[in-house]
Amino acid sequence: MHKRLKIKFLGLEFDSPLVLPAGVMDMSFSSLQEAIINGAGIVTSKSLTIEPRAGHQGPVVAEFEGGMLNAMGLCNPGIDDGLKEIEQFKKNFAAPVIVSIFATNANDFMQLAKKVDLSSAEFLELNLSCPNVFDEFGIPLAASPQQVFEIVKAVKETTSKPVIAKLSPNVHAIIPIAESAQKAGADALCLINTLGPGMLIDTRMRKPILTNKFGGMSGPCVKPIALKLIYEIHSKIELPIIGTGGVQSGEDAVEMWMAGASLIGVGTAIQHYGINIFSKIKQEIILFLEEQNYDSLMNVPKLES
Ligand code: DHB
């Protein structure tokens, strides 16, 4: 633990500003523990649904120079078994947990939120923005300010946990959507979910690499978009932001912070470099703080709007 990296978020204090975002690692309590042992301050569960989901058929991930595509198809053990893993995690670790939930309507979101409310997780995240289930569920909810408002409001009335709305970058105007989340009572935002979806082709097989054809894009190529959206939202909306999108170094993390993030997610870099990436990024943030004479990340000024 390093005092320069201590961070406050929604009234709680954490040892590290780094977050394991939803869906990156499997849902077992031991994977979540691995992230904490290696330097994450907070872990997010996979997006849990009412019933278990097998997800899409593999291959579900494909790397390219700029990052990665993934089309997991919301594979998860379902809310009941997912929460059992969280409780198991909590028996051994004091680190805070965000439970991510996914549904397609307010009633199902409320049903999930009621269960999370009874758990020992600290925060609830609404995945309003999975890009890979168009065929099954249609356009993501995060494309509609009205739907975002209804769902956030319904969930806020159901739970006493702070609610984080995870928004999509795949919209023409994100500000009205973030404003809807705020008006409905969201406590924080998580930005950004994956971009696209996009496609990669296996030229010898003459077919898309992903069995699902398309997948959400993440990694270094999305970082400039994440920074821009976080910066814009931070300058207009007074909600804390979990900034995620292509972070793989201390420099990237400081950029996220300066753009307006209060916590910083590291996802795709784990796939590429391994779980130890959290420790590397922490070390690099500390070096930046020492070099620039800041005694805490929290004292590094955000960019002016
Ligand atoms: C999936 C869900 C997401 O929210 C995302 O950004 C990418 C993939 C999925 O489960 O397919």
Tab-separated table of C-alpha atoms and ligand atoms in Angstrom:
chain	number	residue	atom	x	y	z
A	1	MET	CA	0.000	0.000	0.000
A	2	HIS	CA	1.296	3.477	-0.843
A	3	LYS	CA	-0.144	6.601	0.750
A	4	ARG	CA	0.183	8.600	-2.483
A	5	LEU	CA	-2.343	6.277	-4.138
A	6	LYS	CA	-5.026	6.409	-1.468
A	7	ILE	CA	-8.255	7.553	-2.997
A	8	LYS	CA	-11.752	8.560	-1.908
A	9	PHE	CA	-14.806	7.558	-3.904
A	10	LEU	CA	-18.435	7.931	-2.853
A	11	GLY	CA	-17.490	8.382	0.780
A	12	LEU	CA	-15.172	5.373	1.027
A	13	GLU	CA	-11.381	5.317	1.044
A	14	PHE	CA	-9.403	2.827	-1.051
A	15	ASP	CA	-5.749	1.795	-1.157
A	16	SER	CA	-5.524	1.955	-4.954
A	17	PRO	CA	-7.380	3.958	-7.613
A	18	LEU	CA	-7.300	0.966	-9.980
A	19	VAL	CA	-10.479	-0.964	-10.698
A	20	LEU	CA	-11.013	-4.355	-12.265
A	21	PRO	CA	-13.884	-3.586	-14.673
A	22	ALA	CA	-16.797	-5.923	-15.346
A	23	GLY	CA	-16.375	-8.960	-17.526
A	24	VAL	CA	-12.601	-9.070	-17.823
A	25	MET	CA	-11.892	-12.022	-15.555
A	26	ASP	CA	-14.082	-14.985	-14.783
A	27	MET	CA	-16.509	-14.759	-11.912
A	28	SER	CA	-14.751	-17.023	-9.400
A	29	PHE	CA	-13.874	-15.452	-6.062
A	30	SER	CA	-10.262	-16.512	-6.616
A	31	SER	CA	-9.990	-14.440	-9.835
A	32	LEU	CA	-11.300	-11.402	-7.999
A	33	GLN	CA	-8.773	-12.042	-5.220
A	34	GLU	CA	-5.968	-12.270	-7.779
A	35	ALA	CA	-6.815	-8.766	-8.987
A	36	ILE	CA	-6.638	-7.349	-5.445
A	37	ILE	CA	-3.437	-9.203	-4.577
A	38	ASN	CA	-1.870	-7.754	-7.711
A	39	GLY	CA	-2.794	-4.142	-7.057
A	40	ALA	CA	-6.441	-3.420	-7.882
A	41	GLY	CA	-8.265	-1.389	-5.225
A	42	ILE	CA	-11.761	-2.453	-6.247
A	43	VAL	CA	-13.145	-5.354	-8.243
A	44	THR	CA	-16.235	-5.535	-10.434
A	45	SER	CA	-18.107	-8.780	-11.026
A	46	LYS	CA	-19.089	-9.996	-14.442
A	47	SER	CA	-22.437	-8.559	-15.498
A	48	LEU	CA	-24.885	-10.868	-13.749
A	49	THR	CA	-28.273	-11.739	-15.229
A	50	ILE	CA	-31.329	-13.347	-13.631
A	51	GLU	CA	-30.591	-16.726	-15.213
A	52	PRO	CA	-27.126	-18.109	-15.994
A	53	ARG	CA	-25.934	-17.502	-19.552
A	54	ALA	CA	-23.503	-19.631	-21.535
A	55	GLY	CA	-22.604	-16.662	-23.756
A	56	HIS	CA	-21.544	-16.854	-27.385
A	57	GLN	CA	-19.660	-19.701	-28.948
A	58	GLY	CA	-15.856	-19.264	-29.196
A	59	PRO	CA	-13.691	-17.715	-30.323
A	60	VAL	CA	-15.079	-14.836	-28.314
A	61	VAL	CA	-11.933	-12.688	-28.213
A	62	ALA	CA	-9.549	-11.559	-30.952
A	63	GLU	CA	-6.512	-9.335	-30.480
A	64	PHE	CA	-5.246	-6.868	-33.091
A	65	GLU	CA	-2.538	-4.150	-33.116
A	66	GLY	CA	-4.770	-1.529	-31.523
A	67	GLY	CA	-6.456	-3.681	-28.913
A	68	MET	CA	-9.032	-6.401	-28.795
A	69	LEU	CA	-12.527	-7.390	-29.864
A	70	ASN	CA	-14.718	-9.409	-27.550
A	71	ALA	CA	-18.130	-10.960	-27.890
A	72	MET	CA	-18.559	-12.858	-24.666
A	73	GLY	CA	-22.334	-12.688	-24.994
A	74	LEU	CA	-22.769	-11.892	-21.296
A	75	CYS	CA	-21.677	-15.328	-20.110
A	76	ASN	CA	-22.170	-15.467	-16.354
A	77	PRO	CA	-23.334	-17.894	-13.654
A	78	GLY	CA	-26.542	-15.940	-12.942
A	79	ILE	CA	-27.195	-13.617	-10.033
A	80	ASP	CA	-27.596	-16.265	-7.302
A	81	ASP	CA	-24.363	-18.150	-7.941
A	82	GLY	CA	-22.540	-14.929	-8.835
A	83	LEU	CA	-23.401	-13.413	-5.457
A	84	LYS	CA	-22.204	-16.593	-3.709
A	85	GLU	CA	-18.764	-15.995	-5.245
A	86	ILE	CA	-18.845	-12.409	-3.996
A	87	GLU	CA	-19.645	-13.569	-0.460
A	88	GLN	CA	-16.780	-16.050	-0.647
A	89	PHE	CA	-14.471	-13.253	-1.795
A	90	LYS	CA	-15.664	-11.012	1.030
A	91	LYS	CA	-14.889	-13.684	3.663
A	92	ASN	CA	-11.176	-13.291	2.945
A	93	PHE	CA	-10.805	-9.760	1.590
A	94	ALA	CA	-11.963	-6.385	2.846
A	95	ALA	CA	-11.602	-4.846	-0.634
A	96	PRO	CA	-14.714	-3.226	-2.056
A	97	VAL	CA	-16.799	-4.938	-4.724
A	98	ILE	CA	-18.967	-3.524	-7.485
A	99	VAL	CA	-21.634	-5.946	-8.638
A	100	SER	CA	-22.486	-5.392	-12.288
A	101	ILE	CA	-25.963	-6.408	-13.429
A	102	PHE	CA	-27.498	-6.689	-16.877
A	103	ALA	CA	-31.157	-6.827	-17.876
A	104	THR	CA	-33.333	-5.490	-20.645
A	105	ASN	CA	-36.105	-3.825	-18.671
A	106	ALA	CA	-36.678	-1.983	-15.405
A	107	ASN	CA	-38.485	-4.898	-13.699
A	108	ASP	CA	-35.630	-7.316	-14.265
A	109	PHE	CA	-33.080	-4.711	-13.204
A	110	MET	CA	-35.094	-4.204	-10.000
A	111	GLN	CA	-35.262	-7.926	-9.337
A	112	LEU	CA	-31.481	-8.160	-9.684
A	113	ALA	CA	-30.882	-5.029	-7.608
A	114	LYS	CA	-32.968	-6.436	-4.728
A	115	LYS	CA	-30.667	-9.433	-4.563
A	116	VAL	CA	-27.522	-7.321	-4.709
A	117	ASP	CA	-28.972	-5.193	-1.926
A	118	LEU	CA	-28.833	-8.207	0.394
A	119	SER	CA	-25.199	-8.945	-0.466
A	120	SER	CA	-22.052	-7.533	1.116
A	121	ALA	CA	-20.993	-5.760	-2.084
A	122	GLU	CA	-20.468	-2.011	-1.715
A	123	PHE	CA	-21.696	-0.794	-5.112
A	124	LEU	CA	-24.122	-1.715	-7.850
A	125	GLU	CA	-23.258	-1.096	-11.506
A	126	LEU	CA	-25.855	-1.123	-14.266
A	127	ASN	CA	-24.530	-2.470	-17.545
A	128	LEU	CA	-26.735	-0.469	-19.878
A	129	SER	CA	-24.400	-0.859	-22.759
A	130	CYS	CA	-23.412	-4.402	-23.838
A	131	PRO	CA	-22.698	-4.138	-27.577
A	132	ASN	CA	-22.942	-7.858	-28.354
A	133	VAL	CA	-26.533	-8.861	-27.867
A	134	PHE	CA	-28.288	-6.824	-30.592
A	135	ASP	CA	-29.807	-9.956	-32.147
A	136	GLU	CA	-31.221	-11.055	-28.841
A	137	PHE	CA	-32.182	-7.784	-27.163
A	138	GLY	CA	-31.929	-4.963	-29.732
A	139	ILE	CA	-30.294	-1.573	-29.274
A	140	PRO	CA	-28.549	-1.090	-25.895
A	141	LEU	CA	-30.559	0.825	-23.286
A	142	ALA	CA	-27.747	3.369	-22.961
A	143	ALA	CA	-28.737	4.754	-26.381
A	144	SER	CA	-31.930	6.244	-24.946
A	145	PRO	CA	-31.968	9.042	-22.341
A	146	GLN	CA	-35.539	8.082	-21.454
A	147	GLN	CA	-34.748	4.411	-20.855
A	148	VAL	CA	-31.620	5.261	-18.888
A	149	PHE	CA	-33.736	7.559	-16.705
A	150	GLU	CA	-36.429	4.931	-16.093
A	151	ILE	CA	-34.008	2.164	-15.238
A	152	VAL	CA	-31.731	4.174	-12.993
A	153	LYS	CA	-34.752	5.611	-11.174
A	154	ALA	CA	-36.362	2.199	-10.697
A	155	VAL	CA	-33.120	0.707	-9.383
A	156	LYS	CA	-32.472	3.653	-7.064
A	157	GLU	CA	-35.907	3.087	-5.524
A	158	THR	CA	-35.023	-0.571	-4.972
A	159	THR	CA	-31.567	-0.480	-3.442
A	160	SER	CA	-29.668	1.312	-0.725
A	161	LYS	CA	-26.336	0.666	-2.471
A	162	PRO	CA	-24.741	3.462	-4.497
A	163	VAL	CA	-25.621	3.006	-8.173
A	164	ILE	CA	-23.068	3.379	-10.978
A	165	ALA	CA	-24.417	3.659	-14.530
A	166	LYS	CA	-22.075	2.216	-17.167
A	167	LEU	CA	-22.640	4.141	-20.358
A	168	SER	CA	-21.920	3.407	-23.993
A	169	PRO	CA	-19.595	5.442	-26.207
A	170	ASN	CA	-21.655	4.315	-29.198
A	171	VAL	CA	-24.088	7.228	-29.200
A	172	HIS	CA	-24.230	10.555	-31.018
A	173	ALA	CA	-24.702	12.637	-27.887
A	174	ILE	CA	-23.601	11.234	-24.556
A	175	ILE	CA	-24.277	14.332	-22.424
A	176	PRO	CA	-28.104	14.002	-22.432
A	177	ILE	CA	-27.686	10.354	-21.479
A	178	ALA	CA	-25.332	11.135	-18.607
A	179	GLU	CA	-27.724	13.908	-17.518
A	180	SER	CA	-30.607	11.433	-17.495
A	181	ALA	CA	-28.630	9.082	-15.294
A	182	GLN	CA	-27.857	11.951	-12.939
A	183	LYS	CA	-31.477	13.201	-12.834
A	184	ALA	CA	-32.623	9.691	-12.028
A	185	GLY	CA	-30.286	9.604	-9.042
A	186	ALA	CA	-27.188	7.739	-10.253
A	187	ASP	CA	-24.347	8.123	-7.778
A	188	ALA	CA	-21.542	7.682	-10.305
A	189	LEU	CA	-20.837	6.865	-13.937
A	190	CYS	CA	-18.553	4.313	-15.513
A	191	LEU	CA	-17.166	5.317	-18.903
A	192	ILE	CA	-16.620	3.810	-21.377
A	193	ASN	CA	-17.998	0.439	-22.312
A	194	THR	CA	-16.551	-1.098	-25.464
A	195	LEU	CA	-16.673	0.715	-28.783
A	196	GLY	CA	-18.339	-0.473	-31.943
A	197	PRO	CA	-18.881	-3.371	-32.267
A	198	GLY	CA	-16.206	-4.083	-34.849
A	199	MET	CA	-15.046	-7.032	-36.935
A	200	LEU	CA	-11.795	-8.789	-37.843
A	201	ILE	CA	-11.383	-11.242	-40.719
A	202	ASP	CA	-9.422	-14.459	-41.043
A	203	THR	CA	-8.368	-14.079	-44.684
A	204	ARG	CA	-7.348	-17.719	-45.170
A	205	MET	CA	-10.604	-19.025	-43.781
A	206	ARG	CA	-12.461	-16.179	-45.512
A	207	LYS	CA	-14.645	-15.560	-42.489
A	208	PRO	CA	-14.852	-13.294	-39.425
A	209	ILE	CA	-12.510	-14.333	-36.608
A	210	LEU	CA	-15.224	-14.122	-33.965
A	211	THR	CA	-17.968	-16.716	-34.225
A	212	ASN	CA	-20.359	-13.911	-33.334
A	213	LYS	CA	-18.814	-11.966	-36.287
A	214	PHE	CA	-18.816	-8.700	-34.331
A	215	GLY	CA	-17.398	-7.747	-30.957
A	216	GLY	CA	-16.931	-4.726	-28.711
A	217	MET	CA	-13.568	-3.013	-29.211
A	218	SER	CA	-11.291	-2.170	-26.297
A	219	GLY	CA	-7.633	-1.471	-25.605
A	220	PRO	CA	-5.233	1.354	-26.506
A	221	CYS	CA	-7.177	2.316	-29.664
A	222	VAL	CA	-10.191	3.442	-27.626
A	223	LYS	CA	-8.244	5.524	-25.080
A	224	PRO	CA	-8.549	8.881	-26.912
A	225	ILE	CA	-12.320	8.444	-27.181
A	226	ALA	CA	-12.588	7.452	-23.533
A	227	LEU	CA	-10.539	10.498	-22.499
A	228	LYS	CA	-12.644	12.840	-24.618
A	229	LEU	CA	-15.964	11.542	-23.310
A	230	ILE	CA	-14.795	11.500	-19.687
A	231	TYR	CA	-13.454	15.050	-20.048
A	232	GLU	CA	-16.702	16.318	-21.608
A	233	ILE	CA	-18.912	14.654	-19.031
A	234	HIS	CA	-16.719	15.688	-16.112
A	235	SER	CA	-16.915	19.322	-17.203
A	236	LYS	CA	-20.726	19.270	-17.384
A	237	ILE	CA	-21.919	16.763	-14.815
A	238	GLU	CA	-21.080	16.570	-11.159
A	239	LEU	CA	-20.872	12.833	-10.719
A	240	PRO	CA	-17.733	10.847	-9.929
A	241	ILE	CA	-16.518	8.810	-12.879
A	242	ILE	CA	-14.821	5.437	-13.146
A	243	GLY	CA	-12.692	5.991	-16.244
A	244	THR	CA	-11.833	2.963	-18.300
A	245	GLY	CA	-10.640	2.402	-21.846
A	246	GLY	CA	-7.179	1.383	-22.986
A	247	VAL	CA	-5.242	2.059	-19.792
A	248	GLN	CA	-2.014	0.089	-19.723
A	249	SER	CA	0.549	2.416	-18.106
A	250	GLY	CA	0.863	4.917	-15.291
A	251	GLU	CA	0.821	7.714	-17.895
A	252	ASP	CA	-2.506	6.410	-19.240
A	253	ALA	CA	-3.902	6.296	-15.713
A	254	VAL	CA	-2.813	9.890	-15.004
A	255	GLU	CA	-4.411	10.974	-18.300
A	256	MET	CA	-7.680	9.381	-17.174
A	257	TRP	CA	-7.394	11.173	-13.850
A	258	MET	CA	-6.712	14.525	-15.505
A	259	ALA	CA	-9.633	14.039	-17.889
A	260	GLY	CA	-11.933	13.715	-14.882
A	261	ALA	CA	-11.917	10.125	-13.641
A	262	SER	CA	-11.931	9.459	-9.892
A	263	LEU	CA	-11.082	5.775	-10.289
A	264	ILE	CA	-9.345	4.085	-13.203
A	265	GLY	CA	-10.309	0.776	-14.784
A	266	VAL	CA	-7.759	-1.624	-16.256
A	267	GLY	CA	-9.283	-4.376	-18.383
A	268	THR	CA	-7.876	-5.318	-21.771
A	269	ALA	CA	-4.307	-4.783	-20.567
A	270	ILE	CA	-4.818	-7.749	-18.221
A	271	GLN	CA	-5.596	-9.975	-21.211
A	272	HIS	CA	-2.483	-8.755	-22.961
A	273	TYR	CA	0.081	-8.407	-20.163
A	274	GLY	CA	-1.310	-10.495	-17.304
A	275	ILE	CA	-2.728	-9.589	-13.919
A	276	ASN	CA	0.564	-8.103	-12.728
A	277	ILE	CA	-0.187	-5.064	-14.906
A	278	PHE	CA	-1.967	-3.517	-11.894
A	279	SER	CA	1.287	-3.397	-9.896
A	280	LYS	CA	3.205	-1.996	-12.865
A	281	ILE	CA	0.657	0.789	-13.395
A	282	LYS	CA	0.675	1.639	-9.680
A	283	GLN	CA	4.463	1.898	-9.661
A	284	GLU	CA	4.371	4.158	-12.706
A	285	ILE	CA	1.747	6.443	-11.134
A	286	ILE	CA	3.929	6.733	-8.035
A	287	LEU	CA	6.943	7.648	-10.212
A	288	PHE	CA	4.865	10.359	-11.903
A	289	LEU	CA	3.740	11.741	-8.539
A	290	GLU	CA	7.282	11.762	-7.179
A	291	GLU	CA	8.649	13.403	-10.327
A	292	GLN	CA	5.941	16.080	-10.303
A	293	ASN	CA	6.071	16.594	-6.512
A	294	TYR	CA	2.533	15.524	-5.672
A	295	ASP	CA	2.067	13.815	-2.323
A	296	SER	CA	-1.163	12.236	-3.537
A	297	LEU	CA	-2.921	11.431	-6.799
A	298	MET	CA	-5.900	13.251	-5.317
A	299	ASN	CA	-3.876	16.493	-5.414
A	300	VAL	CA	-3.176	16.263	-9.145
A	301	PRO	CA	-5.451	18.910	-10.710
A	302	LYS	CA	-7.988	17.858	-13.312
A	303	LEU	CA	-7.833	19.626	-16.683
A	304	GLU	CA	-9.791	22.843	-16.862
A	305	SER	CA	-13.010	22.632	-18.803
B	1	DHB	C1	-19.820	-7.922	-23.516
B	1	DHB	C2	-20.451	-7.052	-22.670
B	1	DHB	C3	-20.012	-5.746	-22.616
B	1	DHB	O1	-20.599	-4.825	-21.811
B	1	DHB	C4	-18.946	-5.345	-23.411
B	1	DHB	O2	-18.529	-4.084	-23.368
B	1	DHB	C5	-18.341	-6.228	-24.270
B	1	DHB	C6	-18.781	-7.526	-24.303
B	1	DHB	C7	-20.313	-9.310	-23.644
B	1	DHB	O3	-20.616	-9.951	-22.642
B	1	DHB	O4	-20.412	-9.781	-24.780
